Structures are given as C-alpha cells and as structure tokens.
PDB file of C-alpha atoms in Angstrom:
ATOM      1  CA  MET H   1     -96.185  86.634  15.858  1.00  0.00           C
ATOM      2  CA  PRO H   2     -95.657  83.162  17.209  1.00  0.00           C
ATOM      3  CA  ARG H   3     -96.453  81.329  13.351  1.00  0.00           C
ATOM      4  CA  ARG H   4     -93.126  83.750  12.634  1.00  0.00           C
ATOM      5  CA  ARG H   5     -90.741  82.277  15.810  1.00  0.00           C
ATOM      6  CA  THR H   6     -91.965  78.935  14.488  1.00  0.00           C
ATOM      7  CA  ALA H   7     -91.508  79.280  10.891  1.00  0.00           C
ATOM      8  CA  ALA H   8     -88.029  80.642  11.694  1.00  0.00           C
ATOM      9  CA  ALA H   9     -87.200  78.261  14.396  1.00  0.00           C
ATOM     10  CA  LEU H  10     -88.143  75.485  12.143  1.00  0.00           C
ATOM     11  CA  ALA H  11     -86.191  77.312   8.797  1.00  0.00           C
ATOM     12  CA  GLY H  12     -83.177  77.250  11.266  1.00  0.00           C
ATOM     13  CA  ALA H  13     -83.599  73.612  12.737  1.00  0.00           C
ATOM     14  CA  ALA H  14     -84.013  72.568   8.915  1.00  0.00           C
ATOM     15  CA  VAL H  15     -80.219  74.399   7.884  1.00  0.00           C
ATOM     16  CA  LEU H  16     -78.700  73.295  10.935  1.00  0.00           C
ATOM     17  CA  ALA H  17     -79.950  69.561  10.336  1.00  0.00           C
ATOM     18  CA  THR H  18     -78.885  69.919   6.439  1.00  0.00           C
ATOM     19  CA  VAL H  19     -75.341  71.335   7.528  1.00  0.00           C
ATOM     20  CA  LEU H  20     -75.077  68.262  10.229  1.00  0.00           C
ATOM     21  CA  THR H  21     -75.844  65.836   8.033  1.00  0.00           C
ATOM     22  CA  PRO H  22     -73.861  62.534   8.254  1.00  0.00           C
ATOM     23  CA  ALA H  23     -72.381  62.900   4.526  1.00  0.00           C
ATOM     24  CA  SER H  24     -71.440  66.528   5.500  1.00  0.00           C
ATOM     25  CA  VAL H  25     -69.368  65.909   8.650  1.00  0.00           C
ATOM     26  CA  ALA H  26     -67.625  62.018   6.464  1.00  0.00           C
ATOM     27  CA  ALA H  27     -66.893  63.610   3.100  1.00  0.00           C
ATOM     28  CA  PRO H  28     -66.393  67.390   3.966  1.00  0.00           C
ATOM     29  CA  ALA H  29     -67.501  70.206   0.511  1.00  0.00           C
ATOM     30  CA  SER H  30     -64.688  72.105  -0.980  1.00  0.00           C
ATOM     31  CA  VAL H  31     -63.974  75.576  -0.320  1.00  0.00           C
ATOM     32  CA  PRO H  32     -63.897  78.186  -2.531  1.00  0.00           C
ATOM     33  CA  ALA H  33     -60.792  79.759  -3.322  1.00  0.00           C
ATOM     34  CA  SER H  34     -62.672  83.137  -2.971  1.00  0.00           C
ATOM     35  CA  ALA H  35     -63.311  81.574   1.018  1.00  0.00           C
ATOM     36  CA  SER H  36     -61.449  83.525   3.699  1.00  0.00           C
ATOM     37  CA  ALA H  37     -61.277  80.530   5.744  1.00  0.00           C
ATOM     38  CA  ARG H  38     -57.534  78.850   6.719  1.00  0.00           C
ATOM     39  CA  PRO H  39     -56.676  75.786   5.991  1.00  0.00           C
ATOM     40  CA  TRP H  40     -55.477  73.626   8.951  1.00  0.00           C
ATOM     41  CA  PRO H  41     -51.595  72.673   8.694  1.00  0.00           C
ATOM     42  CA  ALA H  42     -50.070  69.840   7.847  1.00  0.00           C
ATOM     43  CA  PRO H  43     -49.068  67.560  10.658  1.00  0.00           C
ATOM     44  CA  MET H  44     -45.719  68.188  11.967  1.00  0.00           C
ATOM     45  CA  PRO H  45     -43.338  65.330  11.531  1.00  0.00           C
ATOM     46  CA  MET H  46     -42.543  63.147  14.867  1.00  0.00           C
ATOM     47  CA  PRO H  47     -38.997  63.257  15.835  1.00  0.00           C
ATOM     48  CA  GLU H  48     -36.909  60.113  15.887  1.00  0.00           C
ATOM     49  CA  PRO H  49     -36.367  59.273  18.864  1.00  0.00           C
ATOM     50  CA  VAL H  50     -32.980  60.316  20.344  1.00  0.00           C
ATOM     51  CA  MET H  51     -30.462  56.797  20.774  1.00  0.00           C
ATOM     52  CA  PRO H  52     -27.365  56.583  22.653  1.00  0.00           C
ATOM     53  CA  ALA H  53     -24.792  55.700  19.125  1.00  0.00           C
ATOM     54  CA  ALA H  54     -24.296  51.730  19.356  1.00  0.00           C
ATOM     55  CA  ARG H  55     -20.848  50.987  20.415  1.00  0.00           C
ATOM     56  CA  GLN H  56     -18.973  48.358  19.640  1.00  0.00           C
ATOM     57  CA  ASP H  57     -15.369  48.072  21.023  1.00  0.00           C
ATOM     58  CA  GLN H  58     -12.597  45.627  19.904  1.00  0.00           C
ATOM     59  CA  LEU H  59     -10.098  44.508  21.248  1.00  0.00           C
ATOM     60  CA  THR H  60      -7.880  41.714  19.812  1.00  0.00           C
ATOM     61  CA  ILE H  61      -5.168  40.081  22.495  1.00  0.00           C
ATOM     62  CA  THR H  62      -2.002  37.752  21.983  1.00  0.00           C
ATOM     63  CA  VAL H  63      -0.760  36.475  25.097  1.00  0.00           C
ATOM     64  CA  SER H  64       2.283  34.696  24.788  1.00  0.00           C
ATOM     65  CA  THR H  65       4.621  32.573  27.707  1.00  0.00           C
ATOM     66  CA  SER H  66       7.809  33.719  25.852  1.00  0.00           C
ATOM     67  CA  PRO H  67       9.385  36.563  27.720  1.00  0.00           C
ATOM     68  CA  ASP H  68      10.226  38.107  24.167  1.00  0.00           C
ATOM     69  CA  GLY H  69       6.363  37.664  23.122  1.00  0.00           C
ATOM     70  CA  VAL H  70       7.494  34.589  20.271  1.00  0.00           C
ATOM     71  CA  ALA H  71       6.735  31.188  20.201  1.00  0.00           C
ATOM     72  CA  ALA H  72      10.627  30.313  19.502  1.00  0.00           C
ATOM     73  CA  PRO H  73      11.848  26.951  21.012  1.00  0.00           C
ATOM     74  CA  HIS H  74      14.054  27.457  23.918  1.00  0.00           C
ATOM     75  CA  THR H  75      14.204  26.067  27.346  1.00  0.00           C
ATOM     76  CA  ALA H  76      11.037  27.903  29.293  1.00  0.00           C
ATOM     77  CA  PRO H  77      11.846  28.181  33.807  1.00  0.00           C
ATOM     78  CA  ARG H  78      10.426  25.070  35.335  1.00  0.00           C
ATOM     79  CA  GLY H  79       6.749  24.844  35.642  1.00  0.00           C
ATOM     80  CA  VAL H  80       5.629  27.097  32.837  1.00  0.00           C
ATOM     81  CA  ARG H  81       2.502  24.916  30.800  1.00  0.00           C
ATOM     82  CA  GLY H  82       3.000  23.425  27.834  1.00  0.00           C
ATOM     83  CA  GLY H  83       5.950  21.043  28.913  1.00  0.00           C
ATOM     84  CA  GLY H  84       8.570  24.422  29.116  1.00  0.00           C
ATOM     85  CA  ALA H  85       7.523  24.992  24.954  1.00  0.00           C
ATOM     86  CA  PRO H  86       6.466  28.730  24.924  1.00  0.00           C
ATOM     87  CA  THR H  87       2.972  29.077  23.490  1.00  0.00           C
ATOM     88  CA  ASN H  88       0.810  32.102  21.502  1.00  0.00           C
ATOM     89  CA  ARG H  89      -2.915  32.205  22.129  1.00  0.00           C
ATOM     90  CA  THR H  90      -4.512  35.333  20.236  1.00  0.00           C
ATOM     91  CA  HIS H  91      -8.513  36.354  21.101  1.00  0.00           C
ATOM     92  CA  THR H  92     -10.831  39.082  20.258  1.00  0.00           C
ATOM     93  CA  LEU H  93     -12.743  40.832  22.633  1.00  0.00           C
ATOM     94  CA  ASP H  94     -16.091  42.602  20.985  1.00  0.00           C
ATOM     95  CA  CYS H  95     -17.522  44.678  23.767  1.00  0.00           C
ATOM     96  CA  HIS H  96     -20.975  46.510  24.430  1.00  0.00           C
ATOM     97  CA  PRO H  97     -22.607  43.629  23.165  1.00  0.00           C
ATOM     98  CA  ALA H  98     -19.595  41.011  24.803  1.00  0.00           C
ATOM     99  CA  GLY H  99     -18.342  38.646  22.100  1.00  0.00           C
ATOM    100  CA  GLY H 100     -15.315  37.434  19.922  1.00  0.00           C
ATOM    101  CA  SER H 101     -13.446  34.424  20.695  1.00  0.00           C
ATOM    102  CA  HIS H 102     -12.292  35.044  24.174  1.00  0.00           C
ATOM    103  CA  PRO H 103     -13.268  32.373  26.414  1.00  0.00           C
ATOM    104  CA  ASP H 104     -15.278  34.779  28.750  1.00  0.00           C
ATOM    105  CA  ALA H 105     -16.016  37.655  26.822  1.00  0.00           C
ATOM    106  CA  LEU H 106     -18.567  39.539  29.205  1.00  0.00           C
ATOM    107  CA  ALA H 107     -16.331  39.206  32.183  1.00  0.00           C
ATOM    108  CA  ALA H 108     -13.092  40.384  30.302  1.00  0.00           C
ATOM    109  CA  CYS H 109     -15.353  43.405  28.574  1.00  0.00           C
ATOM    110  CA  ASP H 110     -16.306  44.646  32.570  1.00  0.00           C
ATOM    111  CA  ALA H 111     -12.538  44.124  33.483  1.00  0.00           C
ATOM    112  CA  VAL H 112     -11.343  46.457  30.778  1.00  0.00           C
ATOM    113  CA  ASP H 113     -14.669  48.457  31.473  1.00  0.00           C
ATOM    114  CA  ARG H 114     -13.407  48.853  35.197  1.00  0.00           C
ATOM    115  CA  ALA H 115      -9.558  49.470  34.399  1.00  0.00           C
ATOM    116  CA  SER H 116     -10.413  51.819  31.867  1.00  0.00           C
ATOM    117  CA  GLN H 117     -12.561  53.986  34.216  1.00  0.00           C
ATOM    118  CA  GLY H 118      -9.987  52.993  36.895  1.00  0.00           C
ATOM    119  CA  PRO H 119      -7.193  56.095  38.178  1.00  0.00           C
ATOM    120  CA  HIS H 120      -4.754  55.028  35.364  1.00  0.00           C
ATOM    121  CA  ASP H 121      -5.318  54.825  31.827  1.00  0.00           C
ATOM    122  CA  PRO H 122      -4.536  50.799  30.750  1.00  0.00           C
ATOM    123  CA  TRP H 123      -3.340  51.721  27.553  1.00  0.00           C
ATOM    124  CA  ARG H 124      -0.572  53.825  29.006  1.00  0.00           C
ATOM    125  CA  PRO H 125       2.706  52.250  29.532  1.00  0.00           C
ATOM    126  CA  VAL H 126       4.322  52.367  33.158  1.00  0.00           C
ATOM    127  CA  PRO H 127       6.367  55.584  33.547  1.00  0.00           C
ATOM    128  CA  ALA H 128      10.192  54.679  32.943  1.00  0.00           C
ATOM    129  CA  ASP H 129      10.673  56.167  35.828  1.00  0.00           C
ATOM    130  CA  ALA H 130       8.286  54.768  38.414  1.00  0.00           C
ATOM    131  CA  MET H 131       9.521  53.492  41.286  1.00  0.00           C
ATOM    132  CA  CYS H 132       8.296  49.529  41.474  1.00  0.00           C
ATOM    133  CA  ALA H 133       9.074  46.395  43.494  1.00  0.00           C
ATOM    134  CA  GLN H 134      11.621  43.871  42.139  1.00  0.00           C
ATOM    135  CA  ILE H 135       9.678  40.987  41.701  1.00  0.00           C
ATOM    136  CA  HIS H 136       9.233  38.677  38.671  1.00  0.00           C
ATOM    137  CA  GLY H 137       5.914  37.416  37.955  1.00  0.00           C
ATOM    138  CA  GLY H 138       6.549  35.209  34.965  1.00  0.00           C
ATOM    139  CA  PRO H 139       7.959  35.235  31.014  1.00  0.00           C
ATOM    140  CA  ALA H 140       4.334  36.004  30.262  1.00  0.00           C
ATOM    141  CA  THR H 141       3.445  39.622  27.446  1.00  0.00           C
ATOM    142  CA  ALA H 142       0.399  40.289  26.165  1.00  0.00           C
ATOM    143  CA  ARG H 143      -0.266  42.601  23.311  1.00  0.00           C
ATOM    144  CA  ILE H 144      -3.954  44.447  23.311  1.00  0.00           C
ATOM    145  CA  THR H 145      -4.735  46.143  19.449  1.00  0.00           C
ATOM    146  CA  GLY H 146      -8.227  48.199  18.437  1.00  0.00           C
ATOM    147  CA  VAL H 147     -10.234  50.675  19.349  1.00  0.00           C
ATOM    148  CA  TRP H 148     -11.354  50.920  22.644  1.00  0.00           C
ATOM    149  CA  HIS H 149     -13.858  54.220  23.347  1.00  0.00           C
ATOM    150  CA  GLY H 150     -13.786  55.260  19.924  1.00  0.00           C
ATOM    151  CA  GLN H 151      -9.664  55.413  20.833  1.00  0.00           C
ATOM    152  CA  ARG H 152      -6.968  53.833  18.490  1.00  0.00           C
ATOM    153  CA  VAL H 153      -5.378  51.025  21.022  1.00  0.00           C
ATOM    154  CA  ASP H 154      -1.883  49.673  20.879  1.00  0.00           C
ATOM    155  CA  ALA H 155      -0.412  48.674  24.204  1.00  0.00           C
ATOM    156  CA  SER H 156       2.012  46.189  25.170  1.00  0.00           C
ATOM    157  CA  PHE H 157       1.829  44.477  28.620  1.00  0.00           C
ATOM    158  CA  ARG H 158       5.048  42.238  30.605  1.00  0.00           C
ATOM    159  CA  ARG H 159       4.995  41.102  34.772  1.00  0.00           C
ATOM    160  CA  THR H 160       8.878  41.585  35.083  1.00  0.00           C
ATOM    161  CA  ASP H 161       7.946  44.111  38.260  1.00  0.00           C
ATOM    162  CA  GLY H 162       5.705  44.981  40.308  1.00  0.00           C
ATOM    163  CA  CYS H 163       4.331  47.942  38.249  1.00  0.00           C
ATOM    164  CA  GLU H 164       3.745  46.405  34.960  1.00  0.00           C
ATOM    165  CA  ILE H 165       2.428  42.896  37.339  1.00  0.00           C
ATOM    166  CA  ALA H 166      -0.269  45.662  38.920  1.00  0.00           C
ATOM    167  CA  ARG H 167      -0.845  46.675  35.354  1.00  0.00           C
ATOM    168  CA  TRP H 168      -1.961  43.375  33.646  1.00  0.00           C
ATOM    169  CA  ASP H 169      -3.879  42.431  37.118  1.00  0.00           C
ATOM    170  CA  ALA H 170      -6.285  44.673  36.025  1.00  0.00           C
ATOM    171  CA  LEU H 171      -7.269  43.531  33.168  1.00  0.00           C
ATOM    172  CA  VAL H 172      -8.234  39.681  34.463  1.00  0.00           C
ATOM    173  CA  PRO H 173      -9.447  37.968  33.191  1.00  0.00           C
ATOM    174  CA  ALA H 174      -9.221  40.337  29.728  1.00  0.00           C
ATOM    175  CA  LEU H 175      -5.635  39.103  30.609  1.00  0.00           C
ATOM    176  CA  PRO H 176      -5.064  35.570  31.925  1.00  0.00           C
ATOM    177  CA  GLY H 177      -4.170  35.374  35.466  1.00  0.00           C
ATOM    178  CA  PRO H 178      -0.815  34.032  36.772  1.00  0.00           C
ATOM    179  CA  GLU H 179      -2.267  30.450  37.270  1.00  0.00           C
ATOM    180  CA  GLU H 180      -2.830  29.809  33.694  1.00  0.00           C
ATOM    181  CA  PHE H 181       0.762  30.041  33.066  1.00  0.00           C
ATOM    182  CA  VAL H 182       2.127  28.075  36.328  1.00  0.00           C
ATOM    183  CA  GLU H 183       1.377  24.621  36.877  1.00  0.00           C
ATOM    184  CA  GLU H 184       1.936  23.527  40.842  1.00  0.00           C
ATOM    185  CA  LEU H 185       5.190  22.297  41.188  1.00  0.00           C
ATOM    186  CA  PRO H 186       5.672  18.980  43.258  1.00  0.00           C
ATOM    187  CA  ALA H 187       6.324  19.932  46.534  1.00  0.00           C
ATOM    188  CA  GLU H 188      10.424  18.716  47.640  1.00  0.00           C
ATOM    189  CA  PRO H 189      10.787  15.968  49.861  1.00  0.00           C
ATOM    190  CA  VAL H 190      11.450  16.641  54.136  1.00  0.00           C
ATOM    191  CA  LYS H 191      14.653  15.410  55.048  1.00  0.00           C
TER     192      LYS H 191
END
C-alpha cells in the first residue's frame, strides 16, 4: 500500500508541476469553446477627471475725462490732467487668469471679483429714485463691456453724485481712482 500512496503522490506532483510550469503561467492555453469557464470581464475605462470649466472673463474698459465720454476739444475745469484737454483710455481686462492691456490686471480682476460678490450688482445703474449725496466727483465717465461670470456686461459709470462715485470706487483699480484725473493745484498765496 505504501507504494500506491507514493505512486499516487508522485503522479499528483507531476501533474501539478506540469500545470504550473513557467510556460503555462506566461502564456495561458486557449480554453475550448465547450469549457464552462467564464472569461474575465474587460477592464472598465477610467472616468475622465472632473475639472472645473476654465473660465475667462473678458472686459473692455474705456475711460474718458470728458463729461459726455467723447474726447472733443473744449476747455476742461482747472486741474484736469492733460493740460485741460479731455482724453480717452481703453484697456482690455482678462480675468481667471489675469491678463490684457490693463496696467494692473491682477488687482483690477480682484476689484471686480469683490464688487461682483458684494451686496450691489456693479453692472446695474443707480436707481433713479436713489437718495444720493449731491457731490461732484469730476467729469470722468467710463464704459465697461464684455463678459463677466458668463453674463454679458454693458455698464456706464460717472462721478456725478455720491451714489455714482461709490459705484465707481467699488471697481478701483479696474477703473482709475480720482487721483489719476486731478493734479495737485498750486496753493493760493496767503494774504
């Protein structure tokens, strides 16, 4: 009997060795169609990573020192830069990422971001029935057109009263500060 067990053990080892040879591991034998073995499922494709959509807000900012927004020859109030002649300046402002011809695009984009997240819509005009301080901030006007947060923008700005000045100042440095329009006037001599 011990011979039969030894012979059976050797036969089992031989079969096992034949099945696990490196050749059989490296290149699996084809399975006959009649076999009941199920093939492995195909690997699932990896989903594309979800990235936030690239957003680029683009604005064109035109600023004029003329009250009507047109740089036409006329006598400007004393102290307006440019020797009294009105001027127009136009800059492009690209945000997210910052760029364009604006002299300080990053700070300008930050100002527009802050203003658009504030309690007031920076693109909406001051309501006609708003109670505003009657102070005059100068003849400067501005127009901003383009796309901001996927919405079309076409807004006009001026510095004709306290509400309009506050609306303008919320967008500084996207719009120039008042110091960019008015030069220091010489002090009047004391008598």
